[in-house]
């Protein structure tokens, strides 16, 4: 019985290593998917920010220099 102990321990360690490798691989894949979608949303947010700031700037300039009010 003692002679089989190292083999059982080795097998248990191999199974554990395979499970943790698979888990790490899944985590890495999830991170890559999240990173691939981040630039698209960042671009959309920047575009909307520029549009909003531009319209506010245009409104302020028209009120200052043209004397118009809405």
Coordinates of C-alpha atoms in Angstrom, one line a residue:
X1 CA 0.0 0.0 0.0
X2 CA 2.8 2.4 0.7
X3 CA 4.4 1.6 -2.6
X4 CA 1.3 2.9 -4.5
X5 CA 1.1 6.2 -2.5
X6 CA 3.6 8.1 -4.6
X7 CA 1.8 7.1 -7.8
X8 CA -1.6 8.2 -6.4
X9 CA -0.1 11.5 -5.3
X10 CA 1.5 12.0 -8.6
X11 CA -1.8 11.3 -10.4
X12 CA -3.7 13.7 -8.1
X13 CA -1.1 16.4 -8.8
X14 CA -1.4 15.9 -12.5
X15 CA -5.2 16.1 -12.4
X16 CA -5.0 19.2 -10.3
X17 CA -2.4 20.8 -12.7
X18 CA -4.7 20.0 -15.7
X19 CA -7.7 21.6 -14.0
X20 CA -5.8 24.7 -13.0
X21 CA -4.3 25.1 -16.5
X22 CA -7.7 24.9 -18.0
X23 CA -9.0 27.5 -15.5
X24 CA -6.1 29.8 -16.3
X25 CA -6.7 29.4 -20.0
X26 CA -10.4 30.2 -19.6
X27 CA -9.5 33.3 -17.6
X28 CA -7.0 34.5 -20.2
X29 CA -9.5 34.0 -23.0
X30 CA -12.2 36.0 -21.1
X31 CA -9.7 38.8 -20.6
X32 CA -8.8 38.8 -24.3
X33 CA -12.5 39.0 -25.3
X34 CA -13.0 41.9 -22.9
X35 CA -10.0 43.7 -24.3
X36 CA -11.2 43.3 -27.8
X37 CA -14.5 45.0 -27.1
X38 CA -13.0 47.8 -25.1
X39 CA -11.6 49.9 -28.0
X40 CA -14.9 49.9 -29.8
X41 CA -16.7 51.3 -26.8
X42 CA -13.9 53.7 -26.1
X43 CA -14.2 55.1 -29.6
X44 CA -17.9 55.4 -29.3
X45 CA -17.6 57.3 -26.0
X46 CA -15.0 59.6 -27.5
X47 CA -17.1 60.3 -30.5
X48 CA -20.2 61.2 -28.4
X49 CA -18.0 63.3 -26.1
X50 CA -16.7 65.3 -29.0
X51 CA -20.2 65.8 -30.5
X52 CA -21.6 67.0 -27.2
X53 CA -18.7 69.3 -26.4
X54 CA -18.8 70.7 -30.0
X55 CA -22.5 71.5 -29.8
X56 CA -22.1 73.1 -26.4
X57 CA -19.1 75.2 -27.7
X58 CA -21.0 76.2 -30.8
X59 CA -24.0 77.3 -28.6
X60 CA -21.8 79.3 -26.3
X61 CA -20.0 81.0 -29.2
X62 CA -23.3 81.9 -31.0
X63 CA -24.7 83.4 -27.8
X64 CA -21.5 85.4 -27.1
X65 CA -20.7 86.8 -30.6
X66 CA -24.1 86.8 -32.4
X67 CA -26.2 87.8 -29.4
X68 CA -28.7 85.0 -30.2
X69 CA -30.6 83.2 -27.5
X70 CA -32.7 80.1 -27.8

